[in-house]
Coordinates of C-alpha atoms and ligand atoms in Angstrom, one line a residue:
X1 CA -18.6 186.4 130.6
X2 CA -15.7 186.2 132.2
X3 CA -15.9 187.1 136.1
X4 CA -12.4 188.8 136.1
X5 CA -12.0 192.5 135.0
X6 CA -8.3 191.6 135.1
X7 CA -6.4 188.6 134.4
X8 CA -2.3 188.4 134.1
X9 CA -1.0 185.6 132.9
X10 CA 2.6 184.9 133.4
X11 CA 3.7 188.3 133.5
X12 CA 7.2 189.2 133.4
X13 CA 9.5 192.2 132.7
X14 CA 12.8 192.6 132.7
X15 CA 15.4 195.5 132.7
X16 CA 18.7 194.4 131.3
X17 CA 19.1 191.5 133.7
X18 CA 17.0 192.9 136.3
X19 CA 14.0 191.0 136.7
X20 CA 11.3 193.9 137.9
X21 CA 8.2 191.2 137.5
X22 CA 8.7 187.5 137.4
X23 CA 5.7 185.5 135.9
X24 CA 3.2 187.1 137.6
X25 CA -0.6 185.5 137.4
X26 CA -3.6 187.4 139.0
X27 CA -7.1 187.5 138.4
X28 CA -9.4 190.4 139.8
X29 CA -13.2 190.0 140.2
X30 CA -15.0 193.0 138.9
X31 CA -15.8 195.2 141.7
X32 CA -13.1 194.0 144.1
X33 CA -10.5 196.4 145.9
X34 CA -7.7 194.5 145.1
X35 CA -4.6 195.5 147.4
X36 CA -1.0 195.1 146.0
X37 CA 1.4 195.1 148.6
X38 CA 4.9 195.2 148.6
X39 CA 8.6 197.0 149.7
X40 CA 9.8 199.5 147.9
X41 CA 11.2 198.1 144.3
X42 CA 9.3 194.9 144.7
X43 CA 7.6 195.7 141.1
X44 CA 4.3 197.2 142.0
X45 CA 4.7 200.2 139.9
X46 CA 5.7 198.1 136.9
X47 CA 3.2 195.7 136.9
X48 CA 0.4 198.7 137.4
X49 CA 2.0 200.3 134.6
X50 CA 1.9 197.4 132.1
X51 CA -1.6 196.8 133.1
X52 CA -2.2 200.2 132.3
X53 CA -0.3 200.5 129.0
X54 CA 2.2 202.4 130.3
X55 CA 4.8 199.9 130.0
X56 CA 5.3 196.7 128.1
X57 CA 5.8 193.3 129.4
X58 CA 9.1 191.0 128.1
X59 CA 6.9 188.2 128.6
X60 CA 3.1 186.9 129.6
X61 CA -0.2 188.3 128.8
X62 CA -2.5 191.0 130.4
X63 CA -6.4 190.4 129.8
X64 CA -8.9 193.4 130.5
X65 CA -12.4 192.9 130.6
X66 CA -12.0 189.3 129.2
X67 CA -9.8 190.5 126.2
X68 CA -5.9 190.4 125.1
X69 CA -4.9 194.1 125.6
X70 CA -2.9 195.2 122.7
X71 CA -0.6 198.0 122.5
X72 CA -3.0 200.3 121.0
X73 CA -5.8 198.7 122.9
X74 CA -8.9 200.8 123.4
X75 CA -9.9 198.4 126.2
X76 CA -7.3 201.2 128.3
X77 CA -10.0 203.4 127.6
X78 CA -12.1 202.0 130.6
X79 CA -8.9 202.1 132.8
X80 CA -8.6 205.1 135.3
X81 CA -4.9 205.5 136.3
X82 CA -2.8 207.6 138.9
X83 CA 0.6 206.5 138.9
X84 CA 3.5 208.6 140.1
X85 CA 2.9 212.3 140.1
X86 CA -0.6 213.3 139.0
X87 CA 0.7 216.3 136.8
X88 CA -1.6 219.0 138.0
X89 CA -1.8 222.7 136.8
X90 CA -0.9 224.8 139.6
X91 CA -2.0 227.8 138.8
X92 CA -5.5 226.5 137.8
X93 CA -8.4 225.5 140.1
X94 CA -9.7 221.8 140.9
X95 CA -12.6 222.1 138.4
X96 CA -10.3 223.9 135.7
X97 CA -8.0 220.8 135.7
X98 CA -10.6 218.6 135.6
X99 CA -11.9 220.8 132.7
X100 CA -8.9 220.2 130.6
X101 CA -9.2 216.7 130.9
X102 CA -12.8 216.5 130.2
X103 CA -11.6 218.5 126.9
X104 CA -9.3 216.0 126.0
X105 CA -12.0 213.2 126.4
X106 CA -14.5 214.9 124.4
X107 CA -16.9 215.3 127.3
X108 CA -18.9 218.4 127.7
X109 CA -21.9 217.4 129.8
X110 CA -23.6 219.8 132.2
X111 CA -22.7 219.1 135.7
X112 CA -20.0 216.4 135.1
X113 CA -16.9 218.3 136.7
X114 CA -18.8 219.4 139.3
X115 CA -20.2 215.7 140.2
X116 CA -16.5 214.5 139.9
X117 CA -15.2 216.8 142.2
X118 CA -18.0 215.9 144.8
X119 CA -17.3 212.3 144.3
X120 CA -13.7 213.4 145.7
X121 CA -14.9 215.8 148.6
X122 CA -13.3 218.9 146.7
X123 CA -16.5 220.9 145.5
X124 CA -16.1 223.3 147.8
X125 CA -12.6 224.6 146.9
X126 CA -14.2 227.0 144.3
X127 CA -11.6 229.7 143.0
X128 CA -8.5 228.2 145.1
X129 CA -5.6 227.1 142.7
X130 CA -4.4 223.8 143.1
X131 CA -1.0 225.3 144.4
X132 CA -2.6 226.0 147.4
X133 CA -4.0 222.7 148.3
X134 CA -2.6 219.9 150.7
X135 CA -1.4 217.0 149.3
X136 CA -4.4 214.7 150.6
X137 CA -6.5 217.5 148.3
X138 CA -4.0 217.0 145.5
X139 CA -4.3 213.0 145.4
X140 CA -8.1 213.6 145.7
X141 CA -8.2 215.9 142.4
X142 CA -6.0 213.4 141.0
X143 CA -8.4 210.6 141.6
X144 CA -10.8 212.4 139.9
X145 CA -9.0 213.2 137.1
X146 CA -8.6 209.4 136.7
X147 CA -12.1 209.1 137.3
X148 CA -12.6 211.1 133.9
X149 CA -14.5 208.9 131.2
X150 CA -15.9 206.8 133.8
X151 CA -13.3 204.0 133.8
X152 CA -14.8 200.5 135.2
X153 CA -11.0 199.9 136.6
X154 CA -8.8 202.5 138.5
X155 CA -5.5 201.9 138.9
X156 CA -3.6 203.6 141.8
X157 CA -0.2 203.6 142.6
X158 CA 0.5 204.8 146.4
X159 CA -2.0 207.0 146.3
X160 CA -1.7 207.6 150.5
X161 CA 2.2 207.7 149.9
X162 CA 3.3 211.2 152.0
X163 CA -0.3 212.0 153.4
X164 CA -0.9 212.9 157.0
X165 CA -3.6 210.4 158.8
X166 CA -6.3 212.6 158.0
X167 CA -5.5 212.7 154.2
X168 CA -5.1 208.8 154.3
X169 CA -8.6 208.7 155.8
X170 CA -10.3 210.9 153.2
X171 CA -8.6 209.0 150.5
X172 CA -10.1 205.8 151.8
X173 CA -13.3 207.2 152.5
X174 CA -13.5 208.7 148.6
X175 CA -12.3 205.3 147.5
X176 CA -14.8 203.1 149.4
X177 CA -17.4 205.4 148.1
X178 CA -16.7 205.1 144.7
X179 CA -16.6 200.9 145.0
X180 CA -20.0 201.1 146.9
X181 CA -22.0 203.4 145.1
X182 CA -20.4 203.0 141.6
X183 CA -19.2 199.4 141.8
X184 CA -15.6 200.3 140.2
X185 CA -12.8 197.9 140.4
X186 CA -10.0 199.3 142.2
X187 CA -6.5 198.2 142.2
X188 CA -4.3 200.5 144.7
X189 CA -0.7 199.4 145.7
X190 CA 1.2 200.4 149.0
X191 CA 4.3 199.4 151.2
X192 CA 2.0 199.3 154.2
X193 CA -0.3 196.3 155.0
X194 CA -2.1 197.6 157.9
X195 CA -3.7 200.4 155.8
X196 CA -4.5 198.3 152.8
X197 CA -6.4 196.1 154.9
X198 CA -8.8 198.9 156.2
X199 CA -10.1 198.9 152.6
X200 CA -9.7 196.4 150.2
X201 CA -11.1 192.9 149.8
X202 CA -8.3 190.9 148.4
X203 CA -4.5 191.4 148.7
X204 CA -1.6 190.2 146.8
X205 CA 1.8 190.3 148.2
X206 CA 4.6 190.8 145.9
X207 CA 8.6 190.8 146.6
X208 CA 11.3 190.7 144.2
X209 CA 9.1 190.7 141.5
X210 CA 7.2 187.5 142.1
X211 CA 3.8 187.0 143.7
X212 CA 4.1 185.6 147.3
X213 CA 0.5 185.0 148.1
X214 CA -3.2 186.1 147.3
X215 CA -5.4 186.2 149.8
X216 CA -9.1 187.3 151.1
X217 CA -8.8 190.3 153.6
X218 CA -11.5 188.0 156.2
X219 CA -9.0 185.4 156.0
X220 CA -5.7 187.5 156.6
X221 CA -8.0 189.3 159.4
X222 CA -8.5 185.6 160.6
X223 CA -5.0 184.7 160.2
X224 CA -3.5 187.4 162.0
X225 CA -6.3 187.6 164.9
X226 CA -4.9 187.4 168.7
X227 CA -5.2 183.8 169.7
X228 CA -3.8 181.0 171.9
X229 CA -2.2 177.9 170.1
X230 CA -2.2 174.8 171.7
X231 CA -0.9 171.9 170.9
X232 CA -2.1 169.1 172.6
X233 CA -2.4 165.4 173.2
X234 CA -6.0 165.1 173.0
X235 CA -7.7 167.3 171.0
X236 CA -11.2 166.3 171.8
X237 CA -10.8 166.3 175.5
X238 CA -9.1 169.6 175.1
X239 CA -12.3 171.0 173.8
X240 CA -14.4 170.0 176.3
X241 CA -12.1 171.1 179.3
X242 CA -12.2 174.5 177.4
X243 CA -15.9 174.9 176.7
X244 CA -17.1 173.6 180.6
X245 CA -14.7 175.2 182.4
X246 CA -13.9 178.4 180.3
X247 CA -17.5 178.9 178.3
X248 CA -14.6 179.1 175.0
X249 CA -17.0 179.0 172.0
X250 CA -14.6 180.6 169.5
X251 CA -12.3 178.0 168.6
X252 CA -10.9 176.2 165.8
X253 CA -9.2 172.8 165.3
X254 CA -6.6 173.0 163.0
X255 CA -5.3 169.7 162.9
X256 CA -5.0 166.5 164.9
X257 CA -3.1 168.0 167.8
X258 CA -3.3 172.0 167.4
X259 CA -6.4 174.1 168.0
X260 CA -6.7 177.5 168.5
X261 CA -8.9 179.6 170.7
X262 CA -10.0 182.9 170.0
X263 CA -11.1 184.2 173.1
X264 CA -10.6 184.9 176.8
X265 CA -6.9 184.8 175.8
X266 CA -5.7 186.6 179.2
X267 CA -7.0 183.3 180.8
X268 CA -4.9 181.2 179.0
X269 CA -2.8 180.4 181.9
X270 CA -5.6 179.0 184.0
X271 CA -6.7 177.2 180.8
X272 CA -2.9 175.5 180.7
X273 CA -3.6 174.8 184.5
X274 CA -6.8 173.1 184.0
X275 CA -6.1 170.9 181.5
X276 CA -2.8 169.4 182.8
X277 CA -5.3 168.9 185.8
X278 CA -7.5 167.2 183.6
X279 CA -4.6 165.0 183.0
X280 CA -4.1 166.0 179.4
X281 CA -0.6 166.4 177.7
X282 CA 0.0 169.6 176.5
X283 CA 2.8 170.2 174.5
X284 CA 2.6 173.7 174.5
X285 CA 0.2 176.7 175.0
X286 CA 1.3 179.9 173.6
X287 CA -0.2 183.2 172.7
X288 CA -0.1 184.6 169.2
X289 CA -0.2 188.1 168.6
X290 CA 0.7 188.5 164.8
X291 CA 0.5 191.9 163.3
X292 CA -0.9 192.6 160.0
X293 CA 2.9 193.7 159.4
X294 CA 4.6 190.8 160.9
X295 CA 2.7 188.8 158.7
X296 CA 4.0 190.6 155.7
X297 CA 7.7 190.5 157.1
X298 CA 7.3 186.8 157.7
X299 CA 6.0 186.1 154.6
X300 CA 8.5 188.2 152.5
X301 CA 11.9 187.2 155.0
X302 CA 12.6 190.2 157.2
X303 CA 12.5 193.8 156.5
X304 CA 16.4 194.2 156.0
X305 CA 15.8 196.0 152.5
X306 CA 12.9 198.1 153.1
Ligands
ATP401 P1 8.6 201.6 144.7 O1 7.3 201.8 145.6 O2 9.9 202.1 145.3 O3 8.1 202.3 143.4 P2 7.6 199.1 143.3 O4 7.2 198.3 144.0 O5 6.8 200.2 142.8 O6 8.5 200.1 144.3 P3 8.9 199.2 140.7 O7 9.1 200.6 140.8 O8 7.9 198.3 140.1 O9 8.8 199.0 142.2 O10 10.5 198.6 140.3 C1 10.8 197.3 140.4 C2 12.3 197.1 139.9 O11 12.4 197.4 138.8 C3 13.0 197.6 140.9 O12 14.5 197.2 141.4 C4 13.4 198.6 140.0 O13 14.6 199.6 140.2 C5 13.2 198.2 138.8 N1 13.1 199.2 137.6 C6 11.4 199.9 137.8 N2 11.8 200.6 136.5 C7 13.0 200.3 136.0 C8 13.6 201.1 134.9 N3 12.7 201.4 134.1 N4 14.5 200.6 134.4 C9 15.5 199.7 135.2 N5 14.9 199.4 136.1 C10 13.8 199.7 136.6

């Protein structure tokens, strides 16, 4: 059996002469929380819509659970979707909103609705109508609706959009819990890398319809960690000086003239002096503090059309 819960192969969608997504090939492993990051208009919603069967590709393939999807595929029953407005009934309670969807799905199990509401932290809302809910509560209810039918894959398009910091934290906690306790695979889109990086295991960066990079979260954090970048004429001797004189242990050799030091950043001036005093030619020594957002902007070529 394939390891991938979702694969897209050269997925392409054109609207007139607009290439909304352009040959996107991604592979998402079971149990992952996969973040799709891109600016407004990058193609995130289009990609999620095609995966969930709400739109159809111009070219390319989608494989869900190792099988090709067709327009009427019953594989899509195993996918929970929250794309654009959640479509809640404002005059009904959280319980009643979920019950309607359960009826549509033919689910009539004792305690089922309450357990879904518990999973998103809304079991306390009682008789309160959803029109009186905060935006964060509405989004969590929308997630509960997407969970009806026990999907294996959950697709969430910008679920934190417009939420206050507390609302964002609540959504994050709900998703982490779902992933941990139920091993649901989640694909979540956002235009804020900082926010995505707090929950995802892997990230796909898209811009102007193209997949620019896929990277594991740990690798991304490693790349964007504060560090001193040293370009030196003698890597080995440089390491000896850094170890002996500064007790440096966290360093990485990048190539035959470059190394990164991940600790004692504030001592960079003293390190430079010590290295030069040891007779080593230092071509450059600079502190590199690249934030996640800087990384994203560098990759997508600036923020001019945010
Ligand atoms: P946002 O966060 O703003 O929704 P996005 O990354 O989700 O951005 P998409 O909504 O997928 O981007 O849009 C990608 C491109 O396709 C945009 O240029 C958009 O204008 C275009 N597009 C999307 N849907 C349609 C449509 N139904 N008809 C024509 N063009 C469309």
